[in-house]
Short mmCIF file of C-alpha atoms and ligand atoms in Angstrom, two decimals:
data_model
loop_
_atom_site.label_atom_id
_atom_site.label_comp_id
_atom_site.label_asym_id
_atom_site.label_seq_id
_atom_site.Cartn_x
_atom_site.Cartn_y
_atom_site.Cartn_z
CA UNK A 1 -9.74 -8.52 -8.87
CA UNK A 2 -6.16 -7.39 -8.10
CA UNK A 3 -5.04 -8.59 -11.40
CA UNK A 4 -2.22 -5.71 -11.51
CA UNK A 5 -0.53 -7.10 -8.25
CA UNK A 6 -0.97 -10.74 -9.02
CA UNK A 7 1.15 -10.04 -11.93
CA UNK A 8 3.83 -8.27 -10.33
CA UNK A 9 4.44 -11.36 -8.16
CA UNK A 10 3.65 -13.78 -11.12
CA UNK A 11 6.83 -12.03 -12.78
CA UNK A 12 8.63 -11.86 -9.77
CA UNK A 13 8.31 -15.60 -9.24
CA UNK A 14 8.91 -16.91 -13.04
CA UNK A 15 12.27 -14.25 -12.69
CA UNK A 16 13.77 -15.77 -9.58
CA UNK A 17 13.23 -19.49 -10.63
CA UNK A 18 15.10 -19.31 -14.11
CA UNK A 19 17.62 -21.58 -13.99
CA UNK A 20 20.56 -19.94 -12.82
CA UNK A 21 20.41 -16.86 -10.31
CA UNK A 22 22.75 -15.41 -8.50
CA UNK A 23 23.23 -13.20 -5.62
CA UNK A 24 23.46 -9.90 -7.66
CA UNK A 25 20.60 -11.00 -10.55
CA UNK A 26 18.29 -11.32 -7.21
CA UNK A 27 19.06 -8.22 -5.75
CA UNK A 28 18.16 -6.72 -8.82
CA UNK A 29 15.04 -8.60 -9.34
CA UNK A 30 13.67 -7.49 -6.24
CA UNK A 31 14.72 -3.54 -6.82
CA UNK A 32 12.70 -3.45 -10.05
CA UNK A 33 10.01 -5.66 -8.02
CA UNK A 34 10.05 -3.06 -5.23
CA UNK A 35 9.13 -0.47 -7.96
CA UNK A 36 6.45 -2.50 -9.10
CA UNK A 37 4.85 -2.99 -6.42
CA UNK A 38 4.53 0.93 -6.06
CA UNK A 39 2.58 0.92 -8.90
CA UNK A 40 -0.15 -1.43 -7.42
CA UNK A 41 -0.77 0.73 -4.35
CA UNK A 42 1.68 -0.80 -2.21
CA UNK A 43 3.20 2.00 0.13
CA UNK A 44 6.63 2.44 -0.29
CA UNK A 45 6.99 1.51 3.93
CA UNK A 46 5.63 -1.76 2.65
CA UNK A 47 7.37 -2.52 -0.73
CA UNK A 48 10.37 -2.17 1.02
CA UNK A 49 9.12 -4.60 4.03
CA UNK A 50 8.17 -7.34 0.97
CA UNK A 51 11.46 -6.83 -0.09
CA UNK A 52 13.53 -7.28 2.83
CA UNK A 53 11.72 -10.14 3.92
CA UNK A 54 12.01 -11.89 0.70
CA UNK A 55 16.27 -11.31 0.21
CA UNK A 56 15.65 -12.75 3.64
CA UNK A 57 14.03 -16.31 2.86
CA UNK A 58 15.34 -16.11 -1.00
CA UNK A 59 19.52 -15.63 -0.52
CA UNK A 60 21.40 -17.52 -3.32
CA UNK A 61 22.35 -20.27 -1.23
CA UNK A 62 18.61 -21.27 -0.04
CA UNK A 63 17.63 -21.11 -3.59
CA UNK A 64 20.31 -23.37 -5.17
CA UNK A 65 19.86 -26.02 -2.81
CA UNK A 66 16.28 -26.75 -3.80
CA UNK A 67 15.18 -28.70 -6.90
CA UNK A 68 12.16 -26.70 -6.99
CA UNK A 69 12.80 -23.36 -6.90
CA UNK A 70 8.85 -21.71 -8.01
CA UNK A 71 7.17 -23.54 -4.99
CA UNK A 72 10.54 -22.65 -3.28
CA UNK A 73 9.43 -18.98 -4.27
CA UNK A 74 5.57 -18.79 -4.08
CA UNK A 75 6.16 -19.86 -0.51
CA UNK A 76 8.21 -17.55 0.46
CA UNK A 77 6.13 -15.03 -1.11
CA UNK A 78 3.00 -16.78 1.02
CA UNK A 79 4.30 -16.45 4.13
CA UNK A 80 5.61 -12.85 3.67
CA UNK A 81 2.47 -11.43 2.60
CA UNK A 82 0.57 -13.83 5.26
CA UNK A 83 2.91 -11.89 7.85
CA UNK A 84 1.73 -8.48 6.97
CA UNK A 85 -1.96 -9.19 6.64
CA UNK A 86 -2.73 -11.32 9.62
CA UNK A 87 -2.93 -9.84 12.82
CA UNK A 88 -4.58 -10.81 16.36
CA UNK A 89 -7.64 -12.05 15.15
CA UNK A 90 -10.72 -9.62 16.56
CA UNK A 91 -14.07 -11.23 17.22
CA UNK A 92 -15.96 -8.10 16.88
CA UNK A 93 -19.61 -9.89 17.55
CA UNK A 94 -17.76 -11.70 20.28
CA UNK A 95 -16.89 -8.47 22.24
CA UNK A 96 -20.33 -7.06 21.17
CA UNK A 97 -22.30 -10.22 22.75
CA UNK A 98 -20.01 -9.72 25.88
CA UNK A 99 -21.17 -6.18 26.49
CA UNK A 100 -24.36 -6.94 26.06
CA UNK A 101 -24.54 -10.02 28.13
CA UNK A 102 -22.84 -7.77 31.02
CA UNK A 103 -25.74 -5.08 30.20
CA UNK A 104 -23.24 -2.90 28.95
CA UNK A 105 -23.00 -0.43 25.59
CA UNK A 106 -20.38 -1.26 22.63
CA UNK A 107 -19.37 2.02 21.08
CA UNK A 108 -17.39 2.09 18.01
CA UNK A 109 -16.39 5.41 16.26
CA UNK A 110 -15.61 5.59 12.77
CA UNK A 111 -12.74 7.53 11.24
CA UNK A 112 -11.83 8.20 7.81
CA UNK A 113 -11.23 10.48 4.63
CA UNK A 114 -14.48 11.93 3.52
CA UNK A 115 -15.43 9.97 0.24
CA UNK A 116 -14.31 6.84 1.41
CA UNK A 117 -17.38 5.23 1.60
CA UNK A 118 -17.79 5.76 5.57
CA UNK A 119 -21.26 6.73 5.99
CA UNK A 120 -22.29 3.76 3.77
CA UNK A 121 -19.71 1.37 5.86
CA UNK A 122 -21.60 2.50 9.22
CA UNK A 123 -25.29 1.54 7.63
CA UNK A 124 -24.23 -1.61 6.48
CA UNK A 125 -22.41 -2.44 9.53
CA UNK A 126 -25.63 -1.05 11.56
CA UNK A 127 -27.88 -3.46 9.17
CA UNK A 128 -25.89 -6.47 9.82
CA UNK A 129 -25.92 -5.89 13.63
CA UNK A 130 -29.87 -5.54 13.27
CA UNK A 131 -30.34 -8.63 11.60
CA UNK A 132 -27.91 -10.60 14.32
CA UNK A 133 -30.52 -9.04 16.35
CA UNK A 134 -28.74 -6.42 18.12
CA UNK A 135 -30.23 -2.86 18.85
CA UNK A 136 -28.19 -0.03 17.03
CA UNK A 137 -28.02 3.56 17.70
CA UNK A 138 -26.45 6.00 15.64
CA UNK A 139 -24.13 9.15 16.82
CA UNK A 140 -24.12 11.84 14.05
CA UNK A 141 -21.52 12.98 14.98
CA UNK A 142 -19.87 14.67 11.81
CA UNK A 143 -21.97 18.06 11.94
CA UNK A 144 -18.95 19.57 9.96
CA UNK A 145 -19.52 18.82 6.53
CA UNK A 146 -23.04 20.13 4.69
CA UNK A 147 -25.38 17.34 3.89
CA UNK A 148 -23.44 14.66 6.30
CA UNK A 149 -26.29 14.65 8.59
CA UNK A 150 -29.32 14.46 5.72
CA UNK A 151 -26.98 11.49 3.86
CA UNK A 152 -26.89 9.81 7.20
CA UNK A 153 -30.45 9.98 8.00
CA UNK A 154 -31.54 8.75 4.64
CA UNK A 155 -29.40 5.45 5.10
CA UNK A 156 -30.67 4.72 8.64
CA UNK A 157 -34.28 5.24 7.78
CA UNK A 158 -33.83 2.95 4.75
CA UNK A 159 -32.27 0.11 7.28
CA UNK A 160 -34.44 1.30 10.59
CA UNK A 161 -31.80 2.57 13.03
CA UNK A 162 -32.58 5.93 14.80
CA UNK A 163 -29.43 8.36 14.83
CA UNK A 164 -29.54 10.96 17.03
CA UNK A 165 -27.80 14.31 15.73
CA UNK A 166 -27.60 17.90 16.63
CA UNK A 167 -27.22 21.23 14.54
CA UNK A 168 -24.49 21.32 12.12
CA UNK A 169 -21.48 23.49 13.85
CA UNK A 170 -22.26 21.16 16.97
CA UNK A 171 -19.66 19.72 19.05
CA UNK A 172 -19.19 16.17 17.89
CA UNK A 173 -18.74 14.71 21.41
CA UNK A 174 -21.69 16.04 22.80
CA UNK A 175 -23.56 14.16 20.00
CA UNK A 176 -21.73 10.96 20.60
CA UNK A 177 -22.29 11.31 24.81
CA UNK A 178 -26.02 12.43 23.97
CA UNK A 179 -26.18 9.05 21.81
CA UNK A 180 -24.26 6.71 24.36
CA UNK A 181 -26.83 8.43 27.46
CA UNK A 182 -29.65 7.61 24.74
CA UNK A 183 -28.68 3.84 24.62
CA UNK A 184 -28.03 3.78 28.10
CA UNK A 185 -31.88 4.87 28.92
CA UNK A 186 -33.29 2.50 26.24
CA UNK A 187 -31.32 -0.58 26.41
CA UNK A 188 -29.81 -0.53 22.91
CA UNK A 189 -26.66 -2.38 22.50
CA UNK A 190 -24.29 -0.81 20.00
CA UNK A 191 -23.83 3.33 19.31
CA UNK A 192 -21.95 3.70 15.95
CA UNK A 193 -20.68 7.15 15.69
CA UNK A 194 -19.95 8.81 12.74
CA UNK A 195 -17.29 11.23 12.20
CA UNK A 196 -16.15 14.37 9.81
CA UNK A 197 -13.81 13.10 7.43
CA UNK A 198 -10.63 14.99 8.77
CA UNK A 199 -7.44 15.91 5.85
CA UNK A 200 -4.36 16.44 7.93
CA UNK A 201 -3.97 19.85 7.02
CA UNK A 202 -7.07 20.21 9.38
CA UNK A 203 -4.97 20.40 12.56
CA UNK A 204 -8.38 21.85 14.34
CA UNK A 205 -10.42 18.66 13.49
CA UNK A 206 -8.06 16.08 14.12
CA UNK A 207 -8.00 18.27 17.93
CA UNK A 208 -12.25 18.30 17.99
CA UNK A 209 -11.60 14.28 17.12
CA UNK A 210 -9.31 13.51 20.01
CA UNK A 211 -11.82 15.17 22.32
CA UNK A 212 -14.44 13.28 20.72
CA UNK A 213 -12.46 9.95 21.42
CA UNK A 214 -11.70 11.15 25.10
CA UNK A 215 -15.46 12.26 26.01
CA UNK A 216 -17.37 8.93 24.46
CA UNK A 217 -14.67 6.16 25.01
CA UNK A 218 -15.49 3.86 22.65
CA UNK A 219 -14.93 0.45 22.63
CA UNK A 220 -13.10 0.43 19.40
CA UNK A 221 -11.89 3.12 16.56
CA UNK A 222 -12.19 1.85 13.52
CA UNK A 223 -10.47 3.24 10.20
CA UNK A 224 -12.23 3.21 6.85
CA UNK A 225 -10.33 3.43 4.00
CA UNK A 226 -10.85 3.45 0.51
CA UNK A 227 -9.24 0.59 -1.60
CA UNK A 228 -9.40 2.99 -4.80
CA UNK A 229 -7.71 5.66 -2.90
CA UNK A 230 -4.11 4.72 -4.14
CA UNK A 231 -1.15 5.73 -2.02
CA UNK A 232 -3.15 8.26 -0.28
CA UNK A 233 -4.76 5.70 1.69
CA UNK A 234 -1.12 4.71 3.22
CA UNK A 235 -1.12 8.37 4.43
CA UNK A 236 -4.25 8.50 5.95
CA UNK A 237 -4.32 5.08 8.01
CA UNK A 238 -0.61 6.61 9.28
CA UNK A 239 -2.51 10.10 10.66
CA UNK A 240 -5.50 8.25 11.76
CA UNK A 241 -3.39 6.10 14.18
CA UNK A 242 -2.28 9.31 16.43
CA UNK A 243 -6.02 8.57 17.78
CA UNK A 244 -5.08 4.27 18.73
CA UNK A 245 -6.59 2.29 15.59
CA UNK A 246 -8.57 -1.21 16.66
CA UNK A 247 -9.15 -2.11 13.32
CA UNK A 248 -9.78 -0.78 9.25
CA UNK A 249 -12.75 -1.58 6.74
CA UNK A 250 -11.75 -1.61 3.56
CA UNK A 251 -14.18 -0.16 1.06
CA UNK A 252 -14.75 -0.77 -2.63
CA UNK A 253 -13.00 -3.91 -3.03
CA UNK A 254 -15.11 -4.95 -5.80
CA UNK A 255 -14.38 -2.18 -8.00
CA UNK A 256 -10.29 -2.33 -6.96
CA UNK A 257 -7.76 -4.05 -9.48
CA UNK A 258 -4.55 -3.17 -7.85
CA UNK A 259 -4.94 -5.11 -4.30
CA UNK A 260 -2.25 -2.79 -2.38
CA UNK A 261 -4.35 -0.94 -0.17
CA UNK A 262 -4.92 -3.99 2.05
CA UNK A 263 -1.17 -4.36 3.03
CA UNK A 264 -1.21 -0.97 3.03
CA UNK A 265 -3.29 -0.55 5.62
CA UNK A 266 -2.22 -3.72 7.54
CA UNK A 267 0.97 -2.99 7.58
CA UNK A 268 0.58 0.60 8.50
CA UNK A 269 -2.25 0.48 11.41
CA UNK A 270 -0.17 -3.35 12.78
CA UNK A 271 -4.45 -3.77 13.31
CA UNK A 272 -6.43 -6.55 11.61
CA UNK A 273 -9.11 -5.56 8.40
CA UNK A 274 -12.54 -6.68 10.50
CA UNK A 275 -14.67 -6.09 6.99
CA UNK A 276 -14.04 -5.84 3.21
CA UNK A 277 -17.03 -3.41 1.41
CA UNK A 278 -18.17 -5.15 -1.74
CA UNK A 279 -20.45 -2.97 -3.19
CA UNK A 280 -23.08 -0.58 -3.05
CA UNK A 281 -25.98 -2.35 -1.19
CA UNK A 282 -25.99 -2.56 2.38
CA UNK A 283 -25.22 -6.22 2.33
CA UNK A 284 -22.14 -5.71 0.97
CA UNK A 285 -20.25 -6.05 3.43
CA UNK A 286 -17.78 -9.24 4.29
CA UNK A 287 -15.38 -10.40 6.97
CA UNK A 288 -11.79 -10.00 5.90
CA UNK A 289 -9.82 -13.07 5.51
CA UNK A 290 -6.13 -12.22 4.88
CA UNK A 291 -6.31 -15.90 3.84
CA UNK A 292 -8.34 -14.89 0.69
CA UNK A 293 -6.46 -11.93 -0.43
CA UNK A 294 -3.07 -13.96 -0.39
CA UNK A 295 -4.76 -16.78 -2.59
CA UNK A 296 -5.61 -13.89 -5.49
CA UNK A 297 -2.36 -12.28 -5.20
CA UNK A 298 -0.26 -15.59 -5.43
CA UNK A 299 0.77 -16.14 -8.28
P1 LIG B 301 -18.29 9.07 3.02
O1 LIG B 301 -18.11 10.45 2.48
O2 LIG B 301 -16.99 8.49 3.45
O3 LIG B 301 -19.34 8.95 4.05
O4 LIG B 301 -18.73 8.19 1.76
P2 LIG B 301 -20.13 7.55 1.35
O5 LIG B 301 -20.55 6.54 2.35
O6 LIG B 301 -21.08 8.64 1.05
O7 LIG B 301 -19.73 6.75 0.04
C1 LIG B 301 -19.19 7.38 -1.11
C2 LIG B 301 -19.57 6.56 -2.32
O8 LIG B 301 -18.90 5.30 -2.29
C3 LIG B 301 -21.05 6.24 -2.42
O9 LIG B 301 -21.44 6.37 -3.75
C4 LIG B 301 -21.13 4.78 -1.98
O10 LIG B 301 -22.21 4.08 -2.54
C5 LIG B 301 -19.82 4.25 -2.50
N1 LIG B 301 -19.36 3.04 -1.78
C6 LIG B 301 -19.21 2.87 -0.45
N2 LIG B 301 -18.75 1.63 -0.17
C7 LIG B 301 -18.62 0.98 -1.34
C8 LIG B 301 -18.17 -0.35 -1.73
O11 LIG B 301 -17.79 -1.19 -0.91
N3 LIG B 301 -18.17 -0.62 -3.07
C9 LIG B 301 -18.56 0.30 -4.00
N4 LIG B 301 -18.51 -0.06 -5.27
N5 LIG B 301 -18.96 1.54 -3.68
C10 LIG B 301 -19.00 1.88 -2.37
P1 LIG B 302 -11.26 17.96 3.03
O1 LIG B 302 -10.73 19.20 2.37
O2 LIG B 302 -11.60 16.89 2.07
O3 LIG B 302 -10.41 17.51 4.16
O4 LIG B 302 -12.67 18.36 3.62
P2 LIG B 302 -13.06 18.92 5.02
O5 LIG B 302 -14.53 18.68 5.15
O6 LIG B 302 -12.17 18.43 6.07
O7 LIG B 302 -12.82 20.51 4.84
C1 LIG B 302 -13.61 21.23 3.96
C2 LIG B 302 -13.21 22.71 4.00
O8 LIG B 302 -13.39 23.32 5.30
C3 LIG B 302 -11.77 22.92 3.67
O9 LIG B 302 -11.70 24.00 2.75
C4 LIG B 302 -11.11 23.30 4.99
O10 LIG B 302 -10.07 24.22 4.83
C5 LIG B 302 -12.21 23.94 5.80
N1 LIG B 302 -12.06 23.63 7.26
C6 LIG B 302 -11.19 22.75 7.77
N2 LIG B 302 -11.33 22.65 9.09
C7 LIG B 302 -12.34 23.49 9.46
C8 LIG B 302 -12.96 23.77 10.73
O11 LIG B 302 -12.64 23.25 11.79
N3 LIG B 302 -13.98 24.65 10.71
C9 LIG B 302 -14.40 25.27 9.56
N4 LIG B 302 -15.42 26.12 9.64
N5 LIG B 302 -13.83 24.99 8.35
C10 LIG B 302 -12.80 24.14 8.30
#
């Protein structure tokens, strides 16, 4: 996993701490890293962040005066990537248990690039609050794109959560109200809401998605992006923050061998990764520790 950027910095570390370096053979170490990094997935916004921050902590002078210049290095690259990743920590079960102990609802809705593995993300997410015990509702709420409905259906009746959906061509809002009135009348705890997967081009979408956000409220937005995505996923967490991101899930981690989506996204949405998706099942699905992606980057 993330073999292609733990190489980059591997190279990047073994180049700074030959013997001698100096203030020019630095500055065009990190250029050529900066490239490199592109190739990984990192978004050029964030390359050139890595960069800056490491001519910061890595200036000639710093460097000569230590006798061990590759710890002198990996630490530098440690704490720059540590800054990117970790955010205010969000206790999502915390603010969930909360709600519920005040008799209140938790609504999250989840936004994303169709593909991305979104509907999936919102089962598994829906499965893990059943088993904690919670009692899940869920808003289908994309009635845009053919089949989104059926494919949602078939993953809640595989994990037991009812979603409550209207005709395709619906407005999504008055799915996720009728959902959040539905919870309110039966006690359930948590409405997930699903949404279309908007493209930016789709001006008209991203305007029915802002009215969804303003009719149900929800306690959190949460942007699902697709580690495999590439740059495009840089893009996408950018437009999806004109709605106020709380947080991203990451999806398809365990089939991703570049890494740079995660600092992508971190960097991009300045929101903390609340889950990693691992796989195909519905519990695959892990909390994020920026902790753990740092430790397979580092060289
Ligand atoms: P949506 O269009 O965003 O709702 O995407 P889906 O939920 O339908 O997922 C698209 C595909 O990605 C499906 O084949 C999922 O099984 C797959 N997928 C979702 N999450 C993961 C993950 O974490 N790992 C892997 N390997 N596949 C995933
Ligand atoms: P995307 O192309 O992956 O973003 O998929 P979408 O599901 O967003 O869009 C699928 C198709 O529907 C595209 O060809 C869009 O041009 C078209 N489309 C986009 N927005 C709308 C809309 O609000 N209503 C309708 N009927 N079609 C739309």
């Amino acid at each position: 996993m993330f073999d292609s950027l733990k190489n980059k910095f591997s190279g990047l570390v073994d180049g700074v701490s030959s013997k001698k370096i100096t203030e020019k053979d630095l500055n065009k170490i990190l250029e050529d890293f900066e490239l490199s990094l592109l190739e990984s997935d990192v978004s050029m916004k964030v390359s050139e962040k890595i960069v800056n921050e490491l001519k910061k902590k890595l200036t000639g002078e710093k460097i000569s005066l230590t006798s061990n210049k590759k710890d002198f290095v990996k630490i530098a690259v440690e704490e720059t990537l540590t800054e990117i990743l970790e955010y205010k920590k969000y206790d999502i079960f915390k603010e969930i248990e909360k709600k519920r102990k005040a008799g209140e609802i938790f609504s999250i809705a989840f936004v994303g690039f169709n593909g991305t593995g979104k509907t999936t993300t919102i089962a598994k997410f829906g499965k893990l609050l059943s088993d904690k015990g919670y009692k899940v509702v869920i808003a289908a709420s994309d009635t845009f794109r053919a089949g989104s409905i059926e494919q949602l259906c078939l993953h809640a009746e595989k994990i037991g959560i009812k979603v409550i959906k209207h005709n395709y061509g619906a407005d999504p809002a008055a799915v996720a109200f009728d959902a959040i009135n539905h919870a309110k009348a039966r006690g359930i705890d948590v409405v997930l809401i699903d949404t279309a997967g908007r493209s930016e081009m789709n001006r008209n979408l991203m305007d029915e998605m802002k009215k969804l956000i303003r009719v149900s409220n929800p306690n959190m937005k949460i942007f699902v992006g697709d580690s495999l995505a590439g740059n495009a996923v840089a893009e996408q967490a950018e437009k999806f923050s004109e709605i106020g991101l709380d947080g991203s899930i990451l999806t398809k981690v365990d089939a991703d061998s570049r890494g740079g989506a995660a600092l992508s996204i971190s960097y991009i949405t300045e929101k903390p990764i609340l889950f990693i998706g691992t796989g195909q099942g519905y519990d695959d699905l892990e909390p994020f520790d920026p902790k753990w992606l740092v430790e397979r980057i580092l060289p």
